PDB file of C-alpha atoms in Angstrom:
ATOM      1  CA  UNK A   1      17.490  -9.296   9.169  1.00  0.00           C
ATOM      2  CA  UNK A   2      15.583  -7.915  12.148  1.00  0.00           C
ATOM      3  CA  UNK A   3      11.920  -8.935  12.193  1.00  0.00           C
ATOM      4  CA  UNK A   4       9.561  -6.058  11.432  1.00  0.00           C
ATOM      5  CA  UNK A   5       6.938  -5.160  14.031  1.00  0.00           C
ATOM      6  CA  UNK A   6       3.681  -6.026  12.222  1.00  0.00           C
ATOM      7  CA  UNK A   7       2.328  -9.496  11.332  1.00  0.00           C
ATOM      8  CA  UNK A   8       2.166  -8.980   7.556  1.00  0.00           C
ATOM      9  CA  UNK A   9       5.593  -7.374   7.579  1.00  0.00           C
ATOM     10  CA  UNK A  10       7.002 -10.365   9.384  1.00  0.00           C
ATOM     11  CA  UNK A  11       5.317 -12.729   6.876  1.00  0.00           C
ATOM     12  CA  UNK A  12       6.730 -10.766   3.914  1.00  0.00           C
ATOM     13  CA  UNK A  13      10.181 -10.703   5.506  1.00  0.00           C
ATOM     14  CA  UNK A  14      10.135 -14.431   6.213  1.00  0.00           C
ATOM     15  CA  UNK A  15       8.953 -15.205   2.674  1.00  0.00           C
ATOM     16  CA  UNK A  16      11.655 -13.016   1.229  1.00  0.00           C
ATOM     17  CA  UNK A  17      14.336 -14.796   3.237  1.00  0.00           C
ATOM     18  CA  UNK A  18      13.015 -18.211   2.197  1.00  0.00           C
ATOM     19  CA  UNK A  19      13.022 -17.220  -1.439  1.00  0.00           C
ATOM     20  CA  UNK A  20      16.596 -15.982  -1.196  1.00  0.00           C
ATOM     21  CA  UNK A  21      17.694 -19.207   0.555  1.00  0.00           C
ATOM     22  CA  UNK A  22      16.031 -21.343  -2.128  1.00  0.00           C
ATOM     23  CA  UNK A  23      17.654 -19.375  -4.948  1.00  0.00           C
ATOM     24  CA  UNK A  24      21.021 -19.547  -3.197  1.00  0.00           C
ATOM     25  CA  UNK A  25      20.963 -23.380  -3.373  1.00  0.00           C
ATOM     26  CA  UNK A  26      19.628 -23.342  -6.944  1.00  0.00           C
ATOM     27  CA  UNK A  27      16.316 -25.137  -6.261  1.00  0.00           C
ATOM     28  CA  UNK A  28      13.063 -24.636  -8.122  1.00  0.00           C
ATOM     29  CA  UNK A  29       9.786 -24.389  -6.221  1.00  0.00           C
ATOM     30  CA  UNK A  30       8.972 -27.924  -7.311  1.00  0.00           C
ATOM     31  CA  UNK A  31      12.319 -29.293  -6.072  1.00  0.00           C
ATOM     32  CA  UNK A  32      12.090 -27.460  -2.762  1.00  0.00           C
ATOM     33  CA  UNK A  33       8.554 -28.758  -2.035  1.00  0.00           C
ATOM     34  CA  UNK A  34       9.076 -32.362  -3.192  1.00  0.00           C
ATOM     35  CA  UNK A  35       8.262 -34.706  -0.357  1.00  0.00           C
ATOM     36  CA  UNK A  36       7.225 -31.824   1.894  1.00  0.00           C
ATOM     37  CA  UNK A  37       3.811 -31.461   3.595  1.00  0.00           C
ATOM     38  CA  UNK A  38       2.976 -28.572   1.260  1.00  0.00           C
ATOM     39  CA  UNK A  39       2.764 -27.966  -2.450  1.00  0.00           C
ATOM     40  CA  UNK A  40       4.956 -25.805  -4.673  1.00  0.00           C
ATOM     41  CA  UNK A  41       1.954 -23.493  -5.086  1.00  0.00           C
ATOM     42  CA  UNK A  42       1.731 -22.969  -1.342  1.00  0.00           C
ATOM     43  CA  UNK A  43       5.472 -22.422  -1.099  1.00  0.00           C
ATOM     44  CA  UNK A  44       5.224 -19.733  -3.760  1.00  0.00           C
ATOM     45  CA  UNK A  45       2.439 -18.022  -1.716  1.00  0.00           C
ATOM     46  CA  UNK A  46       4.625 -18.227   1.371  1.00  0.00           C
ATOM     47  CA  UNK A  47       7.548 -16.630  -0.473  1.00  0.00           C
ATOM     48  CA  UNK A  48       5.374 -13.705  -1.606  1.00  0.00           C
ATOM     49  CA  UNK A  49       3.958 -13.148   1.905  1.00  0.00           C
ATOM     50  CA  UNK A  50       0.433 -14.241   1.067  1.00  0.00           C
ATOM     51  CA  UNK A  51       0.358 -16.974   3.735  1.00  0.00           C
ATOM     52  CA  UNK A  52       2.639 -18.800   6.137  1.00  0.00           C
ATOM     53  CA  UNK A  53       3.537 -22.469   6.561  1.00  0.00           C
ATOM     54  CA  UNK A  54       1.937 -22.528  10.049  1.00  0.00           C
ATOM     55  CA  UNK A  55       3.816 -25.671  11.006  1.00  0.00           C
ATOM     56  CA  UNK A  56       7.183 -25.025  12.709  1.00  0.00           C
ATOM     57  CA  UNK A  57       8.154 -28.565  11.796  1.00  0.00           C
ATOM     58  CA  UNK A  58       7.540 -27.940   8.093  1.00  0.00           C
ATOM     59  CA  UNK A  59       9.577 -24.752   8.205  1.00  0.00           C
ATOM     60  CA  UNK A  60      12.465 -26.515   9.985  1.00  0.00           C
ATOM     61  CA  UNK A  61      12.508 -29.285   7.333  1.00  0.00           C
ATOM     62  CA  UNK A  62      12.544 -26.667   4.597  1.00  0.00           C
ATOM     63  CA  UNK A  63      15.422 -24.796   6.169  1.00  0.00           C
ATOM     64  CA  UNK A  64      17.438 -27.969   6.551  1.00  0.00           C
ATOM     65  CA  UNK A  65      16.763 -28.779   2.889  1.00  0.00           C
ATOM     66  CA  UNK A  66      18.232 -25.381   2.081  1.00  0.00           C
ATOM     67  CA  UNK A  67      21.372 -26.341   3.989  1.00  0.00           C
ATOM     68  CA  UNK A  68      20.800 -24.242   7.111  1.00  0.00           C
ATOM     69  CA  UNK A  69      22.482 -25.785  10.140  1.00  0.00           C
ATOM     70  CA  UNK A  70      22.798 -22.834  12.538  1.00  0.00           C
ATOM     71  CA  UNK A  71      20.195 -23.638  15.239  1.00  0.00           C
ATOM     72  CA  UNK A  72      19.990 -19.981  16.335  1.00  0.00           C
ATOM     73  CA  UNK A  73      19.092 -18.902  12.824  1.00  0.00           C
ATOM     74  CA  UNK A  74      16.512 -21.686  12.527  1.00  0.00           C
ATOM     75  CA  UNK A  75      14.920 -20.657  15.832  1.00  0.00           C
ATOM     76  CA  UNK A  76      14.902 -17.027  14.793  1.00  0.00           C
ATOM     77  CA  UNK A  77      12.966 -17.799  11.618  1.00  0.00           C
ATOM     78  CA  UNK A  78      10.567 -20.086  13.477  1.00  0.00           C
ATOM     79  CA  UNK A  79       9.927 -17.265  15.973  1.00  0.00           C
ATOM     80  CA  UNK A  80       9.245 -14.907  13.071  1.00  0.00           C
ATOM     81  CA  UNK A  81       6.815 -17.438  11.614  1.00  0.00           C
ATOM     82  CA  UNK A  82       5.008 -17.754  14.972  1.00  0.00           C
ATOM     83  CA  UNK A  83       4.557 -14.030  15.441  1.00  0.00           C
ATOM     84  CA  UNK A  84       3.483 -13.568  11.795  1.00  0.00           C
ATOM     85  CA  UNK A  85       0.414 -15.680  12.540  1.00  0.00           C
ATOM     86  CA  UNK A  86      -1.173 -12.977  14.712  1.00  0.00           C
ATOM     87  CA  UNK A  87      -3.943 -10.845  13.204  1.00  0.00           C
ATOM     88  CA  UNK A  88      -3.611  -7.335  11.834  1.00  0.00           C
ATOM     89  CA  UNK A  89      -5.958  -4.639  13.213  1.00  0.00           C
ATOM     90  CA  UNK A  90      -7.974  -4.568  10.012  1.00  0.00           C
ATOM     91  CA  UNK A  91      -8.736  -8.303   9.890  1.00  0.00           C
ATOM     92  CA  UNK A  92     -12.087  -7.808  11.688  1.00  0.00           C
ATOM     93  CA  UNK A  93     -13.242  -5.941   8.591  1.00  0.00           C
ATOM     94  CA  UNK A  94     -11.674  -8.284   6.031  1.00  0.00           C
ATOM     95  CA  UNK A  95     -14.927 -10.042   5.158  1.00  0.00           C
ATOM     96  CA  UNK A  96     -16.288  -6.840   3.579  1.00  0.00           C
ATOM     97  CA  UNK A  97     -13.126  -6.021   1.645  1.00  0.00           C
ATOM     98  CA  UNK A  98     -12.696  -6.543  -2.114  1.00  0.00           C
ATOM     99  CA  UNK A  99     -10.212  -9.197  -3.160  1.00  0.00           C
ATOM    100  CA  UNK A 100      -6.606  -8.093  -2.781  1.00  0.00           C
ATOM    101  CA  UNK A 101      -7.307  -5.290  -0.341  1.00  0.00           C
ATOM    102  CA  UNK A 102      -6.322  -7.157   2.841  1.00  0.00           C
ATOM    103  CA  UNK A 103      -2.901  -7.952   1.378  1.00  0.00           C
ATOM    104  CA  UNK A 104      -2.469  -4.360   0.248  1.00  0.00           C
ATOM    105  CA  UNK A 105      -3.295  -3.091   3.721  1.00  0.00           C
ATOM    106  CA  UNK A 106      -0.775  -5.438   5.260  1.00  0.00           C
ATOM    107  CA  UNK A 107       1.978  -4.339   2.913  1.00  0.00           C
ATOM    108  CA  UNK A 108       1.119  -0.693   3.439  1.00  0.00           C
ATOM    109  CA  UNK A 109       1.291  -1.249   7.213  1.00  0.00           C
ATOM    110  CA  UNK A 110       4.778  -2.721   6.714  1.00  0.00           C
ATOM    111  CA  UNK A 111       6.029   0.188   4.625  1.00  0.00           C
ATOM    112  CA  UNK A 112       8.363   2.912   5.741  1.00  0.00           C
ATOM    113  CA  UNK A 113       7.488   5.110   2.779  1.00  0.00           C
ATOM    114  CA  UNK A 114       4.654   5.282   0.252  1.00  0.00           C
ATOM    115  CA  UNK A 115       4.740   7.193  -2.998  1.00  0.00           C
ATOM    116  CA  UNK A 116       1.307   7.382  -4.570  1.00  0.00           C
ATOM    117  CA  UNK A 117      -0.494   8.994  -7.486  1.00  0.00           C
ATOM    118  CA  UNK A 118      -4.218   9.401  -8.061  1.00  0.00           C
ATOM    119  CA  UNK A 119      -5.759  10.970 -11.177  1.00  0.00           C
ATOM    120  CA  UNK A 120      -9.454  10.802 -10.250  1.00  0.00           C
ATOM    121  CA  UNK A 121      -9.826  11.055  -6.453  1.00  0.00           C
ATOM    122  CA  UNK A 122      -8.154  12.448  -3.392  1.00  0.00           C
ATOM    123  CA  UNK A 123      -5.679   9.776  -2.249  1.00  0.00           C
ATOM    124  CA  UNK A 124      -7.154   7.530   0.471  1.00  0.00           C
ATOM    125  CA  UNK A 125      -4.454   8.337   3.001  1.00  0.00           C
ATOM    126  CA  UNK A 126      -5.344  12.051   2.699  1.00  0.00           C
ATOM    127  CA  UNK A 127      -9.141  11.769   2.764  1.00  0.00           C
ATOM    128  CA  UNK A 128     -11.353  13.224   5.471  1.00  0.00           C
ATOM    129  CA  UNK A 129     -14.063  11.068   6.991  1.00  0.00           C
ATOM    130  CA  UNK A 130     -16.767  13.167   5.310  1.00  0.00           C
ATOM    131  CA  UNK A 131     -15.121  12.858   1.892  1.00  0.00           C
ATOM    132  CA  UNK A 132     -14.620   9.103   2.236  1.00  0.00           C
ATOM    133  CA  UNK A 133     -18.217   8.565   3.361  1.00  0.00           C
ATOM    134  CA  UNK A 134     -19.654  10.789   0.607  1.00  0.00           C
ATOM    135  CA  UNK A 135     -17.594   8.926  -1.980  1.00  0.00           C
ATOM    136  CA  UNK A 136     -18.926   5.545  -0.835  1.00  0.00           C
ATOM    137  CA  UNK A 137     -22.521   6.809  -0.468  1.00  0.00           C
ATOM    138  CA  UNK A 138     -22.431   8.204  -3.992  1.00  0.00           C
ATOM    139  CA  UNK A 139     -21.452   4.804  -5.392  1.00  0.00           C
ATOM    140  CA  UNK A 140     -23.723   2.762  -3.111  1.00  0.00           C
ATOM    141  CA  UNK A 141     -26.543   2.089  -5.594  1.00  0.00           C
ATOM    142  CA  UNK A 142     -24.091   1.469  -8.457  1.00  0.00           C
ATOM    143  CA  UNK A 143     -21.820  -0.978  -6.585  1.00  0.00           C
ATOM    144  CA  UNK A 144     -24.783  -2.413  -4.595  1.00  0.00           C
ATOM    145  CA  UNK A 145     -22.885  -2.039  -1.330  1.00  0.00           C
ATOM    146  CA  UNK A 146     -24.378  -2.056   2.161  1.00  0.00           C
ATOM    147  CA  UNK A 147     -24.324   0.523   4.928  1.00  0.00           C
ATOM    148  CA  UNK A 148     -22.148  -1.891   6.918  1.00  0.00           C
ATOM    149  CA  UNK A 149     -19.622  -2.034   4.034  1.00  0.00           C
ATOM    150  CA  UNK A 150     -19.476   1.770   3.899  1.00  0.00           C
ATOM    151  CA  UNK A 151     -18.948   2.135   7.655  1.00  0.00           C
ATOM    152  CA  UNK A 152     -16.223  -0.550   7.625  1.00  0.00           C
ATOM    153  CA  UNK A 153     -14.486   1.035   4.666  1.00  0.00           C
ATOM    154  CA  UNK A 154     -14.525   4.523   6.204  1.00  0.00           C
ATOM    155  CA  UNK A 155     -13.325   3.178   9.527  1.00  0.00           C
ATOM    156  CA  UNK A 156     -10.408   1.334   7.927  1.00  0.00           C
ATOM    157  CA  UNK A 157      -9.468   4.389   5.859  1.00  0.00           C
ATOM    158  CA  UNK A 158      -9.373   6.645   8.940  1.00  0.00           C
ATOM    159  CA  UNK A 159      -7.246   4.105  10.858  1.00  0.00           C
ATOM    160  CA  UNK A 160      -4.800   3.884   7.920  1.00  0.00           C
ATOM    161  CA  UNK A 161      -4.330   7.647   8.141  1.00  0.00           C
ATOM    162  CA  UNK A 162      -3.100   7.339  11.708  1.00  0.00           C
ATOM    163  CA  UNK A 163       0.212   6.012  10.315  1.00  0.00           C
ATOM    164  CA  UNK A 164       0.992   9.533   9.109  1.00  0.00           C
ATOM    165  CA  UNK A 165       0.669  11.153  12.544  1.00  0.00           C
ATOM    166  CA  UNK A 166       1.801   8.433  14.965  1.00  0.00           C
ATOM    167  CA  UNK A 167       4.478   9.597  17.350  1.00  0.00           C
ATOM    168  CA  UNK A 168       7.038   6.872  16.625  1.00  0.00           C
ATOM    169  CA  UNK A 169       8.360   6.255  13.129  1.00  0.00           C
ATOM    170  CA  UNK A 170       5.464   7.834  11.157  1.00  0.00           C
ATOM    171  CA  UNK A 171       4.856   6.721   7.624  1.00  0.00           C
ATOM    172  CA  UNK A 172       6.552   8.878   4.987  1.00  0.00           C
ATOM    173  CA  UNK A 173       4.131   9.808   2.233  1.00  0.00           C
ATOM    174  CA  UNK A 174       4.794  11.505  -1.122  1.00  0.00           C
ATOM    175  CA  UNK A 175       1.499  12.014  -2.927  1.00  0.00           C
ATOM    176  CA  UNK A 176       0.792  13.448  -6.410  1.00  0.00           C
ATOM    177  CA  UNK A 177      -2.812  14.513  -7.036  1.00  0.00           C
ATOM    178  CA  UNK A 178      -4.224  15.458 -10.457  1.00  0.00           C
ATOM    179  CA  UNK A 179      -6.058  18.827 -10.503  1.00  0.00           C
ATOM    180  CA  UNK A 180      -9.332  17.437 -11.945  1.00  0.00           C
ATOM    181  CA  UNK A 181      -9.525  15.011  -9.008  1.00  0.00           C
ATOM    182  CA  UNK A 182      -9.288  17.980  -6.617  1.00  0.00           C
ATOM    183  CA  UNK A 183     -11.921  19.946  -8.556  1.00  0.00           C
ATOM    184  CA  UNK A 184     -14.380  17.069  -8.683  1.00  0.00           C
ATOM    185  CA  UNK A 185     -16.990  17.825  -6.004  1.00  0.00           C
ATOM    186  CA  UNK A 186     -17.620  14.931  -3.673  1.00  0.00           C
ATOM    187  CA  UNK A 187     -20.272  15.484  -0.988  1.00  0.00           C
ATOM    188  CA  UNK A 188     -20.732  19.237  -1.540  1.00  0.00           C
ATOM    189  CA  UNK A 189     -18.730  22.436  -1.199  1.00  0.00           C
ATOM    190  CA  UNK A 190     -18.185  22.280   2.541  1.00  0.00           C
ATOM    191  CA  UNK A 191     -16.955  18.722   2.359  1.00  0.00           C
ATOM    192  CA  UNK A 192     -14.452  19.730  -0.281  1.00  0.00           C
ATOM    193  CA  UNK A 193     -13.269  22.813   1.599  1.00  0.00           C
ATOM    194  CA  UNK A 194     -12.698  20.651   4.656  1.00  0.00           C
ATOM    195  CA  UNK A 195     -10.840  18.207   2.408  1.00  0.00           C
ATOM    196  CA  UNK A 196      -8.569  20.947   1.061  1.00  0.00           C
ATOM    197  CA  UNK A 197      -7.789  22.059   4.616  1.00  0.00           C
ATOM    198  CA  UNK A 198      -6.970  18.476   5.574  1.00  0.00           C
ATOM    199  CA  UNK A 199      -4.543  18.046   2.688  1.00  0.00           C
ATOM    200  CA  UNK A 200      -2.953  21.371   3.624  1.00  0.00           C
ATOM    201  CA  UNK A 201      -2.616  20.272   7.251  1.00  0.00           C
ATOM    202  CA  UNK A 202      -1.064  16.911   6.426  1.00  0.00           C
ATOM    203  CA  UNK A 203       1.241  18.395   3.788  1.00  0.00           C
ATOM    204  CA  UNK A 204       2.735  20.623   6.483  1.00  0.00           C
ATOM    205  CA  UNK A 205       4.059  17.530   8.338  1.00  0.00           C
ATOM    206  CA  UNK A 206       7.739  16.787   7.915  1.00  0.00           C
ATOM    207  CA  UNK A 207       6.978  13.230   6.723  1.00  0.00           C
ATOM    208  CA  UNK A 208       4.349  14.214   4.114  1.00  0.00           C
ATOM    209  CA  UNK A 209       4.917  15.754   0.656  1.00  0.00           C
ATOM    210  CA  UNK A 210       1.962  16.621  -1.617  1.00  0.00           C
ATOM    211  CA  UNK A 211       2.290  17.811  -5.199  1.00  0.00           C
ATOM    212  CA  UNK A 212      -0.491  18.856  -7.557  1.00  0.00           C
ATOM    213  CA  UNK A 213      -0.378  17.905 -11.224  1.00  0.00           C
ATOM    214  CA  UNK A 214      -2.056  20.852 -13.018  1.00  0.00           C
ATOM    215  CA  UNK A 215      -4.613  20.149 -15.717  1.00  0.00           C
ATOM    216  CA  UNK A 216      -2.762  22.528 -18.064  1.00  0.00           C
ATOM    217  CA  UNK A 217       0.576  20.720 -17.851  1.00  0.00           C
ATOM    218  CA  UNK A 218       2.087  19.230 -21.014  1.00  0.00           C
ATOM    219  CA  UNK A 219       4.343  16.682 -19.382  1.00  0.00           C
ATOM    220  CA  UNK A 220       3.767  13.084 -18.311  1.00  0.00           C
ATOM    221  CA  UNK A 221       0.264  11.914 -17.450  1.00  0.00           C
ATOM    222  CA  UNK A 222      -0.730   8.407 -16.315  1.00  0.00           C
ATOM    223  CA  UNK A 223      -4.284   7.081 -16.407  1.00  0.00           C
ATOM    224  CA  UNK A 224      -4.157   4.714 -13.424  1.00  0.00           C
ATOM    225  CA  UNK A 225      -3.655   5.333  -9.712  1.00  0.00           C
ATOM    226  CA  UNK A 226      -0.846   3.437  -8.114  1.00  0.00           C
ATOM    227  CA  UNK A 227       1.176   3.176  -4.911  1.00  0.00           C
ATOM    228  CA  UNK A 228       4.896   2.388  -4.501  1.00  0.00           C
ATOM    229  CA  UNK A 229       5.512   0.900  -1.060  1.00  0.00           C
ATOM    230  CA  UNK A 230       9.069   0.902   0.221  1.00  0.00           C
ATOM    231  CA  UNK A 231       9.435  -1.789   2.882  1.00  0.00           C
ATOM    232  CA  UNK A 232      11.918  -2.226   5.684  1.00  0.00           C
ATOM    233  CA  UNK A 233      15.367  -3.785   5.637  1.00  0.00           C
ATOM    234  CA  UNK A 234      16.045  -5.885   2.534  1.00  0.00           C
ATOM    235  CA  UNK A 235      12.374  -6.533   1.678  1.00  0.00           C
ATOM    236  CA  UNK A 236      11.438  -5.752  -1.940  1.00  0.00           C
ATOM    237  CA  UNK A 237       9.690  -2.580  -3.032  1.00  0.00           C
ATOM    238  CA  UNK A 238       6.059  -3.405  -3.817  1.00  0.00           C
ATOM    239  CA  UNK A 239       3.660  -1.720  -6.205  1.00  0.00           C
ATOM    240  CA  UNK A 240      -0.160  -1.665  -6.047  1.00  0.00           C
ATOM    241  CA  UNK A 241      -2.423  -0.649  -8.926  1.00  0.00           C
ATOM    242  CA  UNK A 242      -6.222  -0.467  -8.816  1.00  0.00           C
ATOM    243  CA  UNK A 243      -8.085  -2.024 -11.715  1.00  0.00           C
ATOM    244  CA  UNK A 244     -11.738  -2.389 -12.792  1.00  0.00           C
ATOM    245  CA  UNK A 245     -14.235  -4.418 -10.774  1.00  0.00           C
ATOM    246  CA  UNK A 246     -12.427  -3.665  -7.469  1.00  0.00           C
ATOM    247  CA  UNK A 247      -9.400  -5.703  -8.654  1.00  0.00           C
ATOM    248  CA  UNK A 248      -6.087  -4.874  -6.983  1.00  0.00           C
ATOM    249  CA  UNK A 249      -2.832  -5.731  -8.760  1.00  0.00           C
ATOM    250  CA  UNK A 250       0.204  -6.175  -6.407  1.00  0.00           C
ATOM    251  CA  UNK A 251       3.736  -7.062  -7.415  1.00  0.00           C
ATOM    252  CA  UNK A 252       7.187  -6.986  -5.916  1.00  0.00           C
ATOM    253  CA  UNK A 253       8.964  -7.787  -9.191  1.00  0.00           C
ATOM    254  CA  UNK A 254      11.915  -5.443  -9.683  1.00  0.00           C
ATOM    255  CA  UNK A 255      10.975  -4.717 -13.266  1.00  0.00           C
ATOM    256  CA  UNK A 256       7.461  -3.579 -12.272  1.00  0.00           C
ATOM    257  CA  UNK A 257       8.736  -1.560  -9.327  1.00  0.00           C
ATOM    258  CA  UNK A 258      11.292   0.112 -11.614  1.00  0.00           C
ATOM    259  CA  UNK A 259       8.679   0.967 -14.236  1.00  0.00           C
ATOM    260  CA  UNK A 260       6.285   2.562 -11.784  1.00  0.00           C
ATOM    261  CA  UNK A 261       9.132   4.384 -10.088  1.00  0.00           C
ATOM    262  CA  UNK A 262       9.949   5.980 -13.444  1.00  0.00           C
ATOM    263  CA  UNK A 263       6.269   6.871 -13.883  1.00  0.00           C
ATOM    264  CA  UNK A 264       6.267   8.527 -10.484  1.00  0.00           C
ATOM    265  CA  UNK A 265       9.466  10.447 -11.186  1.00  0.00           C
ATOM    266  CA  UNK A 266       8.060  11.730 -14.508  1.00  0.00           C
ATOM    267  CA  UNK A 267       4.805  12.752 -12.876  1.00  0.00           C
ATOM    268  CA  UNK A 268       6.701  14.561 -10.120  1.00  0.00           C
ATOM    269  CA  UNK A 269       8.660  16.560 -12.719  1.00  0.00           C
ATOM    270  CA  UNK A 270       5.416  17.510 -14.435  1.00  0.00           C
ATOM    271  CA  UNK A 271       3.716  18.534 -11.154  1.00  0.00           C
ATOM    272  CA  UNK A 272       3.955  21.820  -9.317  1.00  0.00           C
ATOM    273  CA  UNK A 273       6.606  22.075  -6.584  1.00  0.00           C
ATOM    274  CA  UNK A 274       5.252  20.988  -3.204  1.00  0.00           C
ATOM    275  CA  UNK A 275       5.818  24.513  -1.859  1.00  0.00           C
ATOM    276  CA  UNK A 276       3.015  25.696  -4.126  1.00  0.00           C
ATOM    277  CA  UNK A 277       0.446  23.171  -2.844  1.00  0.00           C
ATOM    278  CA  UNK A 278      -0.985  25.347   0.001  1.00  0.00           C
ATOM    279  CA  UNK A 279      -1.562  28.295  -2.342  1.00  0.00           C
ATOM    280  CA  UNK A 280      -3.131  26.005  -4.951  1.00  0.00           C
ATOM    281  CA  UNK A 281      -5.534  24.478  -2.377  1.00  0.00           C
ATOM    282  CA  UNK A 282      -6.509  27.912  -1.032  1.00  0.00           C
ATOM    283  CA  UNK A 283      -7.361  29.025  -4.555  1.00  0.00           C
ATOM    284  CA  UNK A 284      -9.477  25.910  -5.132  1.00  0.00           C
ATOM    285  CA  UNK A 285     -11.341  26.613  -1.878  1.00  0.00           C
ATOM    286  CA  UNK A 286     -12.189  30.125  -3.068  1.00  0.00           C
ATOM    287  CA  UNK A 287     -13.234  29.049  -6.537  1.00  0.00           C
ATOM    288  CA  UNK A 288     -15.369  25.985  -5.700  1.00  0.00           C
ATOM    289  CA  UNK A 289     -19.117  26.338  -6.226  1.00  0.00           C
ATOM    290  CA  UNK A 290     -22.146  24.099  -5.904  1.00  0.00           C
TER     291      UNK A 290
END
């Protein structure tokens, strides 16, 4: 498996390979970590990409325990581990992020494609700077956040968007937005009109698909926003769901990924065809009032 280009992607890829190697030899986490300089809990976190072993010696001992004797393969995985230790671009802002968000950002950065649904807001990857800032400012007194937190959050959101328009291997995005989320005025009429124009602009890109789920539809509706992140090579599809109190649920279990994939497919069937999105946005822009 070729090592992906970003630190979190490398860590996820390495963890996935280690989990497959352990399962191949029929060892439990407890058996694999017995007598090792790390616990079974840490090994589980390594396998899910949450952290790395740091020590090349510990990784080598683990690989030998799994029966790996090919020195080139061992060195390849040690090199992957070494490069996975470098920081992602967003780590300077990590102190102000809610729990779970740094891991989500790393997985999103590793993804080739994201399929996402949002029933209450414009999806983060499609937001304008003005919309994102107005959204945070509106919740400032409720969430008791600081101006520094808002600026960091907006900055990170704008940098995430760059993945859609980068020249090499841009992120593929398929977004489904619920009509009430688009009609909910955030920051005023001009902010919303600019936001509609931005969605229209991004939806015109070859790598971006945007569908609108009309309020009058009678098909499938889901109450939570979620993202399906399709990673590179043989890495598992990962899902992310926002919960209350800024909690972020992330899983790469096949059952969960399959369930949310079915939700997305049902929502897509209930939504308007993507070809109708520009016309729908233009109508919203004409109808919106203070």
